[in-house]
Amino acid sequence: MPFSSLGLPNYLLGALADQNYAQPYPIQALAIPAILAKKDILGIAQTGSGKTASYVLPILANLEGMPAPKGRQVSVLVLVPTRELALQVVGVFQQFAKALPFPCKSMAVYGGVSANVQMQALTKVSVLVATPGRLLDLMRSQAVDLAAVKVLVLDEADKLLNLGFKQEMDELLTHLPAQRQNLLFSATLSPSVENIKQLLLHDPLVVQITPEADHIDLINQTAYSVTNEQKGPFLRYLINSKQMQQVLVFTSSVYQADQVAAKLSQNKIDAQAIHSKKSQGARTSALASFKAGKLRVLVATDLLARGIDIEFLPYVINYELPRSPKDFVHRIGRTGRADNPGEAISLVTVDDEHHFKVIQKKMKKWVTVIDAATTEGLLSKRKS
Ligand code: AMP
């Protein structure tokens, strides 16, 4: 099915061709016509499914018929759980908004940077992408008015509803007009998402894209059993012997992320850590360098596992396993995307063995565990 059969205006079809979007992804084929028809949507889909464009395109098309925003009002509000996702989503709006035959200002607001600049820029904004905390701050300072919102999007709704945002979300929702289109996107249909579905959505079209099983088949998975002491040297061995030029390494704590990045750097492997304790500037610049292929290793905590779209990421390494099997799937889902095979490697200690079995059972995929001590990396270490 071509994009041209979905009801999008010609100016957006031209932009899609310019961006080399040849065919709609399944979620786009289903969601675009429904959103154009002003229906509510519940999209169960992950980053990588094309979910962002599935709402950005019809929202932009529908703006054509809407009154322009006045003063501090906004027409479309997109709530996201992290600053990184805010930047990513606003980027997609801006990329396609260039093709519109009418003005459409979009901007992102998120914490960790000065609110003043955001306050000043907040006039006549058609599309506002926001994290909940900063949006509430801006509302309390009367820098933004949600009374004219026509479309509300909750992206990564499961995270928005879980990550201690509940109170903020409840408060925000009271400031929105009752008449509006609601679009909910979530990687999973968790009980809290079920709940908000009942609360917010009117006769929604439910689009469930579950690429995980197929997607996981795209990923070459290996695990190595190691001791905690072997992890550092073995990680370096993996990066060097496989000549990895772009690898995302996951740790389970901020402290470990810093330690691992520092140790790699000491060993002349270019690495930076990215986590919630880093300044927004440091997070943005590390991610940008990594995406651009200028930074070889990005060491991240689970906060960054979801939502970050890096095309063609060839390697993901679990330096430590996540507690939740879902997070494991999200982590390794950063690789092997868009039909590009990727490799996910997990380092498993004796203490992790049981938990790793649970993860494999949940993901319905068994991974061969190799004893790292029998590999070149640690054998040569012993010899030297
Ligand atoms: P998302 O799931 O929204 O994060 O999108 C995943 C990636 O797929 C992004 O890099 C998009 O640019 C890309 N993408 C989305 N839709 C299409 C499409 N129909 N054709 C080609 N690339 C796409």
CSV table of C-alpha atoms and ligand atoms in Angstrom, one decimal:
chain,number,residue,atom,x,y,z
A,1,MET,CA,0.0,0.0,0.0
A,2,PRO,CA,1.5,3.3,-1.0
A,3,PHE,CA,1.5,6.5,1.2
A,4,SER,CA,-0.7,8.1,-1.5
A,5,SER,CA,-3.6,5.9,-0.6
A,6,LEU,CA,-3.7,7.0,3.1
A,7,GLY,CA,-5.4,10.4,2.5
A,8,LEU,CA,-2.3,12.6,3.2
A,9,PRO,CA,-2.1,15.9,1.3
A,10,ASN,CA,0.3,16.1,-1.6
A,11,TYR,CA,2.8,18.4,0.1
A,12,LEU,CA,3.4,15.7,2.8
A,13,LEU,CA,3.7,13.0,0.1
A,14,GLY,CA,6.4,15.1,-1.5
A,15,ALA,CA,8.2,15.4,1.9
A,16,LEU,CA,7.9,11.7,2.4
A,17,ALA,CA,9.6,11.0,-0.9
A,18,ASP,CA,12.3,13.5,-0.1
A,19,GLN,CA,13.0,11.6,3.2
A,20,ASN,CA,13.1,8.3,1.3
A,21,TYR,CA,10.1,6.9,3.1
A,22,ALA,CA,9.0,4.6,0.3
A,23,GLN,CA,6.2,2.6,1.9
A,24,PRO,CA,4.2,3.1,5.1
A,25,TYR,CA,5.2,0.9,8.0
A,26,PRO,CA,2.2,-1.2,9.3
A,27,ILE,CA,1.4,1.2,12.1
A,28,GLN,CA,1.4,4.1,9.7
A,29,ALA,CA,-0.9,2.3,7.2
A,30,LEU,CA,-3.4,1.7,10.1
A,31,ALA,CA,-3.1,4.9,12.2
A,32,ILE,CA,-2.7,7.6,9.6
A,33,PRO,CA,-6.2,7.3,8.0
A,34,ALA,CA,-7.8,7.0,11.5
A,35,ILE,CA,-6.0,10.1,12.9
A,36,LEU,CA,-6.9,12.1,9.7
A,37,ALA,CA,-10.5,11.2,10.5
A,38,LYS,CA,-10.0,12.6,14.0
A,39,LYS,CA,-10.4,9.3,15.7
A,40,ASP,CA,-8.8,8.4,19.1
A,41,ILE,CA,-6.0,5.9,18.8
A,42,LEU,CA,-4.3,3.4,21.1
A,43,GLY,CA,-1.1,2.3,19.4
A,44,ILE,CA,0.8,-0.5,21.0
A,45,ALA,CA,4.1,-0.1,19.3
A,46,GLN,CA,7.7,0.5,20.1
A,47,THR,CA,10.4,2.9,19.0
A,48,GLY,CA,11.5,1.6,15.6
A,49,SER,CA,8.0,0.8,14.4
A,50,GLY,CA,7.6,4.2,12.8
A,51,LYS,CA,5.1,5.3,15.4
A,52,THR,CA,6.3,8.9,15.5
A,53,ALA,CA,5.6,9.6,11.8
A,54,SER,CA,2.3,7.7,12.2
A,55,TYR,CA,1.0,10.6,14.3
A,56,VAL,CA,3.2,13.5,13.1
A,57,LEU,CA,2.0,13.3,9.5
A,58,PRO,CA,-1.8,13.2,10.1
A,59,ILE,CA,-1.6,15.8,12.9
A,60,LEU,CA,0.3,18.2,10.5
A,61,ALA,CA,-2.3,17.5,7.8
A,62,ASN,CA,-5.2,18.2,10.2
A,63,LEU,CA,-3.6,21.5,11.3
A,64,GLU,CA,-4.6,23.0,8.0
A,65,GLY,CA,-8.2,23.2,9.0
A,66,MET,CA,-7.6,24.4,12.6
A,67,PRO,CA,-7.5,28.0,13.7
A,68,ALA,CA,-4.0,29.3,14.3
A,69,PRO,CA,-2.9,29.3,17.9
A,70,LYS,CA,-3.3,32.7,19.7
A,71,GLY,CA,-0.8,34.1,22.2
A,72,ARG,CA,0.3,31.4,24.6
A,73,GLN,CA,-2.2,28.8,23.5
A,74,VAL,CA,-1.1,25.6,21.8
A,75,SER,CA,-3.1,23.4,19.4
A,76,VAL,CA,-1.3,20.1,19.7
A,77,LEU,CA,0.3,18.8,22.9
A,78,VAL,CA,2.7,15.8,22.9
A,79,LEU,CA,3.7,14.5,26.3
A,80,VAL,CA,6.8,12.4,26.5
A,81,PRO,CA,8.7,10.9,29.4
A,82,THR,CA,12.3,12.0,28.6
A,83,ARG,CA,14.1,15.1,27.2
A,84,GLU,CA,15.8,12.9,24.6
A,85,LEU,CA,12.4,11.7,23.3
A,86,ALA,CA,11.1,15.3,23.3
A,87,LEU,CA,14.0,16.4,21.1
A,88,GLN,CA,13.6,13.5,18.8
A,89,VAL,CA,9.8,13.9,18.4
A,90,VAL,CA,10.0,17.7,17.8
A,91,GLY,CA,12.7,17.0,15.2
A,92,VAL,CA,10.3,14.8,13.2
A,93,PHE,CA,7.6,17.5,13.4
A,94,GLN,CA,10.0,20.1,12.2
A,95,GLN,CA,11.3,18.0,9.5
A,96,PHE,CA,7.9,17.5,8.0
A,97,ALA,CA,6.5,20.9,8.9
A,98,LYS,CA,8.9,22.5,6.4
A,99,ALA,CA,6.7,21.1,3.7
A,100,LEU,CA,3.5,22.7,4.9
A,101,PRO,CA,1.9,25.5,2.9
A,102,PHE,CA,1.0,27.4,6.1
A,103,PRO,CA,3.0,28.4,9.2
A,104,CYS,CA,3.4,25.8,11.9
A,105,LYS,CA,5.7,26.5,14.9
A,106,SER,CA,6.7,23.5,16.9
A,107,MET,CA,8.9,23.5,20.0
A,108,ALA,CA,10.0,21.2,22.8
A,109,VAL,CA,10.1,22.0,26.5
A,110,TYR,CA,11.9,19.9,29.1
A,111,GLY,CA,13.7,20.3,32.3
A,112,GLY,CA,17.4,20.5,33.0
A,113,VAL,CA,17.8,23.7,31.0
A,114,SER,CA,16.7,27.3,31.7
A,115,ALA,CA,13.0,27.8,31.6
A,116,ASN,CA,13.4,31.5,30.6
A,117,VAL,CA,14.3,30.9,27.0
A,118,GLN,CA,11.4,28.4,26.7
A,119,MET,CA,9.0,30.9,28.2
A,120,GLN,CA,10.0,33.6,25.8
A,121,ALA,CA,9.7,31.3,22.8
A,122,LEU,CA,6.2,30.1,23.8
A,123,THR,CA,4.0,32.1,21.6
A,124,LYS,CA,1.8,31.0,18.7
A,125,VAL,CA,3.1,27.4,19.1
A,126,SER,CA,1.1,24.9,17.0
A,127,VAL,CA,2.8,21.8,18.4
A,128,LEU,CA,4.3,21.7,21.8
A,129,VAL,CA,6.3,18.6,22.8
A,130,ALA,CA,6.8,18.5,26.6
A,131,THR,CA,7.9,16.5,29.5
A,132,PRO,CA,5.3,16.7,32.3
A,133,GLY,CA,7.3,18.4,35.0
A,134,ARG,CA,8.6,21.3,33.0
A,135,LEU,CA,5.2,21.8,31.3
A,136,LEU,CA,3.6,22.2,34.7
A,137,ASP,CA,6.2,24.7,35.8
A,138,LEU,CA,5.5,26.7,32.6
A,139,MET,CA,1.8,26.6,33.2
A,140,ARG,CA,2.2,27.8,36.8
A,141,SER,CA,4.2,30.8,35.4
A,142,GLN,CA,1.4,31.3,32.8
A,143,ALA,CA,3.9,30.9,30.0
A,144,VAL,CA,1.6,28.4,28.3
A,145,ASP,CA,-2.2,27.9,28.1
A,146,LEU,CA,-3.6,24.5,27.3
A,147,ALA,CA,-7.2,25.6,27.0
A,148,ALA,CA,-7.2,25.4,23.2
A,149,VAL,CA,-5.5,22.0,22.8
A,150,LYS,CA,-7.3,20.0,20.1
A,151,VAL,CA,-5.0,17.0,20.0
A,152,LEU,CA,-3.3,15.3,22.9
A,153,VAL,CA,-0.6,12.7,22.3
A,154,LEU,CA,0.9,10.6,25.0
A,155,ASP,CA,4.1,9.0,23.6
A,156,GLU,CA,5.6,6.1,25.6
A,157,ALA,CA,2.5,6.3,27.7
A,158,ASP,CA,3.5,3.3,29.8
A,159,LYS,CA,6.6,5.2,31.0
A,160,LEU,CA,4.7,8.4,31.4
A,161,LEU,CA,2.3,6.7,33.7
A,162,ASN,CA,4.9,4.8,35.6
A,163,LEU,CA,7.9,6.9,36.2
A,164,GLY,CA,6.5,8.8,39.1
A,165,PHE,CA,4.7,11.1,36.7
A,166,LYS,CA,1.3,10.1,37.9
A,167,GLN,CA,0.5,13.2,40.0
A,168,GLU,CA,1.9,15.5,37.3
A,169,MET,CA,-0.1,13.8,34.6
A,170,ASP,CA,-3.3,13.9,36.7
A,171,GLU,CA,-2.8,17.6,37.2
A,172,LEU,CA,-2.0,18.3,33.6
A,173,LEU,CA,-5.1,16.5,32.3
A,174,THR,CA,-7.4,18.8,34.4
A,175,HIS,CA,-6.1,21.8,32.4
A,176,LEU,CA,-7.1,20.3,29.0
A,177,PRO,CA,-10.4,21.0,27.3
A,178,ALA,CA,-12.8,18.0,27.3
A,179,GLN,CA,-13.3,18.1,23.5
A,180,ARG,CA,-10.1,16.9,21.9
A,181,GLN,CA,-8.6,14.0,20.0
A,182,ASN,CA,-6.4,11.7,22.1
A,183,LEU,CA,-3.6,9.6,20.7
A,184,LEU,CA,-1.9,7.1,23.1
A,185,PHE,CA,1.2,5.2,22.2
A,186,SER,CA,2.8,2.7,24.4
A,187,ALA,CA,5.3,-0.1,24.1
A,188,THR,CA,3.2,-2.3,26.2
A,189,LEU,CA,-0.4,-2.6,27.3
A,190,SER,CA,0.3,-2.4,31.0
A,191,PRO,CA,-2.5,-2.1,33.6
A,192,SER,CA,-1.8,1.6,33.9
A,193,VAL,CA,-2.2,2.1,30.1
A,194,GLU,CA,-5.4,0.0,30.2
A,195,ASN,CA,-6.6,2.4,32.9
A,196,ILE,CA,-5.8,5.6,31.0
A,197,LYS,CA,-7.3,4.1,27.9
A,198,GLN,CA,-10.7,3.8,29.7
A,199,LEU,CA,-10.3,7.3,31.1
A,200,LEU,CA,-9.1,9.2,28.1
A,201,LEU,CA,-10.0,7.5,24.9
A,202,HIS,CA,-13.4,7.5,23.2
A,203,ASP,CA,-14.1,4.6,21.0
A,204,PRO,CA,-10.4,4.3,20.0
A,205,LEU,CA,-8.9,2.4,17.1
A,206,VAL,CA,-6.5,0.0,18.8
A,207,VAL,CA,-3.5,-0.7,16.7
A,208,GLN,CA,-1.2,-3.4,18.0
A,209,ILE,CA,2.1,-3.8,16.3
A,210,THR,CA,4.1,-6.5,18.0
A,211,PRO,CA,7.3,-6.7,16.1
A,212,GLU,CA,9.2,-7.9,19.1
A,213,ALA,CA,9.1,-11.6,18.3
A,214,ASP,CA,10.1,-11.1,14.6
A,215,HIS,CA,12.4,-8.3,15.5
A,216,ILE,CA,14.3,-10.4,18.1
A,217,ASP,CA,14.9,-13.0,15.3
A,218,LEU,CA,16.8,-10.3,13.5
A,219,ILE,CA,19.3,-9.9,16.3
A,220,ASN,CA,22.2,-12.2,16.7
A,221,GLN,CA,22.4,-12.8,20.4
A,222,THR,CA,25.3,-14.2,22.4
A,223,ALA,CA,26.0,-14.4,26.1
A,224,TYR,CA,29.3,-14.9,27.9
A,225,SER,CA,29.7,-16.2,31.4
A,226,VAL,CA,32.2,-14.0,33.2
A,227,THR,CA,33.2,-13.1,36.7
A,228,ASN,CA,32.8,-9.5,37.8
A,229,GLU,CA,36.5,-9.0,37.6
A,230,GLN,CA,36.6,-10.3,34.0
A,231,LYS,CA,33.9,-8.0,32.8
A,232,GLY,CA,36.1,-4.9,32.2
A,233,PRO,CA,38.9,-6.7,30.3
A,234,PHE,CA,36.4,-8.8,28.4
A,235,LEU,CA,34.4,-5.8,27.3
A,236,ARG,CA,37.5,-4.2,25.9
A,237,TYR,CA,38.4,-7.5,24.2
A,238,LEU,CA,35.0,-7.6,22.5
A,239,ILE,CA,35.1,-4.0,21.3
A,240,ASN,CA,38.6,-4.4,19.9
A,241,SER,CA,38.5,-7.9,18.5
A,242,LYS,CA,35.1,-7.3,16.8
A,243,GLN,CA,36.3,-3.9,15.7
A,244,MET,CA,33.1,-2.3,17.0
A,245,GLN,CA,32.9,1.3,15.9
A,246,GLN,CA,29.5,2.1,17.4
A,247,VAL,CA,28.4,0.2,20.5
A,248,LEU,CA,25.8,0.9,23.1
A,249,VAL,CA,26.8,-0.6,26.5
A,250,PHE,CA,24.2,-0.9,29.2
A,251,THR,CA,24.8,-0.9,33.0
A,252,SER,CA,22.3,-1.0,35.7
A,253,SER,CA,23.5,2.0,37.7
A,254,VAL,CA,24.7,5.5,37.2
A,255,TYR,CA,27.8,4.7,39.1
A,256,GLN,CA,28.7,1.7,37.0
A,257,ALA,CA,28.0,3.7,33.8
A,258,ASP,CA,30.6,6.3,34.9
A,259,GLN,CA,33.1,3.6,35.9
A,260,VAL,CA,32.8,1.6,32.7
A,261,ALA,CA,33.1,4.7,30.5
A,262,ALA,CA,36.1,5.9,32.5
A,263,LYS,CA,37.9,2.6,32.3
A,264,LEU,CA,37.3,2.3,28.6
A,265,SER,CA,38.6,5.8,28.1
A,266,GLN,CA,41.7,5.0,30.2
A,267,ASN,CA,42.3,2.1,27.8
A,268,LYS,CA,42.0,4.4,24.8
A,269,ILE,CA,38.6,3.4,23.7
A,270,ASP,CA,36.6,6.5,23.2
A,271,ALA,CA,33.6,6.3,25.5
A,272,GLN,CA,31.1,8.5,27.4
A,273,ALA,CA,28.4,7.8,29.9
A,274,ILE,CA,24.8,9.0,29.5
A,275,HIS,CA,22.4,8.9,32.4
A,276,SER,CA,20.0,10.9,34.6
A,277,LYS,CA,22.8,12.5,36.7
A,278,LYS,CA,24.5,14.1,33.7
A,279,SER,CA,23.6,17.6,32.7
A,280,GLN,CA,21.2,18.1,29.8
A,281,GLY,CA,24.0,19.6,27.7
A,282,ALA,CA,26.3,16.6,28.3
A,283,ARG,CA,23.5,14.1,27.5
A,284,THR,CA,22.5,15.9,24.3
A,285,SER,CA,26.1,16.2,23.1
A,286,ALA,CA,27.1,12.6,24.0
A,287,LEU,CA,24.0,11.3,22.2
A,288,ALA,CA,24.6,13.5,19.1
A,289,SER,CA,28.3,12.4,18.8
A,290,PHE,CA,27.3,8.8,19.2
A,291,LYS,CA,24.5,9.1,16.6
A,292,ALA,CA,26.9,10.8,14.2
A,293,GLY,CA,29.4,8.0,14.6
A,294,LYS,CA,32.0,10.2,16.3
A,295,LEU,CA,31.8,8.6,19.7
A,296,ARG,CA,32.7,4.9,19.7
A,297,VAL,CA,31.0,3.7,22.9
A,298,LEU,CA,28.0,5.1,24.7
A,299,VAL,CA,27.5,3.7,28.2
A,300,ALA,CA,23.9,4.1,29.3
A,301,THR,CA,21.4,3.2,32.0
A,302,ASP,CA,17.9,1.9,31.3
A,303,LEU,CA,16.5,5.4,31.3
A,304,LEU,CA,17.9,5.7,27.8
A,305,ALA,CA,17.0,2.2,26.6
A,306,ARG,CA,13.6,3.2,25.3
A,307,GLY,CA,12.7,5.9,23.0
A,308,ILE,CA,16.1,6.6,21.5
A,309,ASP,CA,16.1,5.9,17.9
A,310,ILE,CA,19.5,5.2,16.4
A,311,GLU,CA,19.4,3.8,13.0
A,312,PHE,CA,21.6,0.9,12.1
A,313,LEU,CA,23.1,0.5,15.5
A,314,PRO,CA,25.3,-2.6,15.0
A,315,TYR,CA,26.1,-3.6,18.6
A,316,VAL,CA,24.5,-3.6,22.0
A,317,ILE,CA,26.3,-5.0,25.0
A,318,ASN,CA,24.6,-5.8,28.4
A,319,TYR,CA,27.5,-5.2,30.8
A,320,GLU,CA,24.9,-5.9,33.5
A,321,LEU,CA,21.5,-7.4,33.0
A,322,PRO,CA,18.5,-5.3,33.7
A,323,ARG,CA,16.1,-6.4,36.4
A,324,SER,CA,13.1,-6.6,34.1
A,325,PRO,CA,12.9,-8.9,31.0
A,326,LYS,CA,11.0,-6.2,29.2
A,327,ASP,CA,13.9,-3.8,29.6
A,328,PHE,CA,16.2,-6.5,28.2
A,329,VAL,CA,14.1,-6.6,25.1
A,330,HIS,CA,14.0,-2.8,24.9
A,331,ARG,CA,17.8,-2.7,25.3
A,332,ILE,CA,18.6,-5.2,22.6
A,333,GLY,CA,15.9,-3.7,20.4
A,334,ARG,CA,18.3,-0.8,19.8
A,335,THR,CA,20.0,-3.1,17.3
A,336,GLY,CA,18.9,-5.2,14.4
A,337,ARG,CA,16.4,-2.6,13.3
A,338,ALA,CA,14.9,-1.7,10.0
A,339,ASP,CA,15.9,-5.1,8.7
A,340,ASN,CA,19.6,-4.6,9.5
A,341,PRO,CA,21.0,-7.5,11.5
A,342,GLY,CA,22.6,-6.5,14.7
A,343,GLU,CA,24.4,-8.2,17.5
A,344,ALA,CA,23.5,-8.2,21.2
A,345,ILE,CA,26.0,-9.5,23.7
A,346,SER,CA,25.2,-10.1,27.4
A,347,LEU,CA,27.8,-10.6,30.1
A,348,VAL,CA,26.4,-13.0,32.6
A,349,THR,CA,27.9,-13.8,36.1
A,350,VAL,CA,27.1,-16.9,38.1
A,351,ASP,CA,24.7,-14.8,40.2
A,352,ASP,CA,22.9,-13.8,37.1
A,353,GLU,CA,22.3,-17.3,35.7
A,354,HIS,CA,18.9,-17.8,37.1
A,355,HIS,CA,17.7,-14.4,36.2
A,356,PHE,CA,19.1,-14.8,32.6
A,357,LYS,CA,17.0,-17.9,32.3
A,358,VAL,CA,13.9,-16.0,33.3
A,359,ILE,CA,14.7,-13.3,30.7
A,360,GLN,CA,15.1,-15.9,28.0
A,361,LYS,CA,11.9,-17.6,28.9
A,362,LYS,CA,10.0,-14.3,28.8
A,363,MET,CA,11.5,-13.4,25.4
A,364,LYS,CA,10.9,-17.0,24.2
A,365,LYS,CA,14.4,-17.1,22.8
A,366,TRP,CA,17.3,-19.2,24.0
A,367,VAL,CA,20.8,-17.8,23.9
A,368,THR,CA,24.0,-19.8,23.9
A,369,VAL,CA,26.1,-18.9,26.9
A,370,ILE,CA,29.9,-19.2,26.2
A,371,ASP,CA,32.4,-19.4,28.9
A,372,ALA,CA,34.4,-16.3,28.4
A,373,ALA,CA,37.5,-17.9,30.0
A,374,THR,CA,37.7,-20.2,26.9
A,375,THR,CA,37.9,-17.3,24.5
A,376,GLU,CA,40.9,-15.6,23.0
A,377,GLY,CA,40.2,-12.5,25.1
A,378,LEU,CA,40.7,-14.0,28.5
A,379,LEU,CA,43.1,-16.8,27.4
A,380,SER,CA,45.6,-14.3,26.0
A,381,LYS,CA,45.1,-12.3,29.2
A,382,ARG,CA,46.1,-15.3,31.3
A,383,LYS,CA,49.2,-15.9,29.1
A,384,SER,CA,50.4,-12.3,29.3
B,1,AMP,P1,10.1,5.6,15.2
B,1,AMP,O1,9.5,4.3,15.6
B,1,AMP,O2,9.1,6.6,15.1
B,1,AMP,O3,11.2,6.0,16.2
B,1,AMP,O4,10.8,5.5,13.8
B,1,AMP,C1,11.9,4.6,13.5
B,1,AMP,C2,12.7,5.0,12.3
B,1,AMP,O5,12.1,4.6,11.1
B,1,AMP,C3,13.0,6.5,12.2
B,1,AMP,O6,14.4,6.7,12.0
B,1,AMP,C4,12.2,7.0,11.0
B,1,AMP,O7,12.8,8.0,10.3
B,1,AMP,C5,12.1,5.7,10.2
B,1,AMP,N1,10.9,5.6,9.4
B,1,AMP,C6,9.6,5.7,9.9
B,1,AMP,N2,8.7,5.5,9.0
B,1,AMP,C7,9.4,5.1,7.9
B,1,AMP,C8,9.0,4.7,6.6
B,1,AMP,N3,7.7,4.5,6.2
B,1,AMP,N4,10.0,4.4,5.7
B,1,AMP,C9,11.3,4.5,6.0
B,1,AMP,N5,11.7,4.9,7.2
B,1,AMP,C10,10.8,5.2,8.2
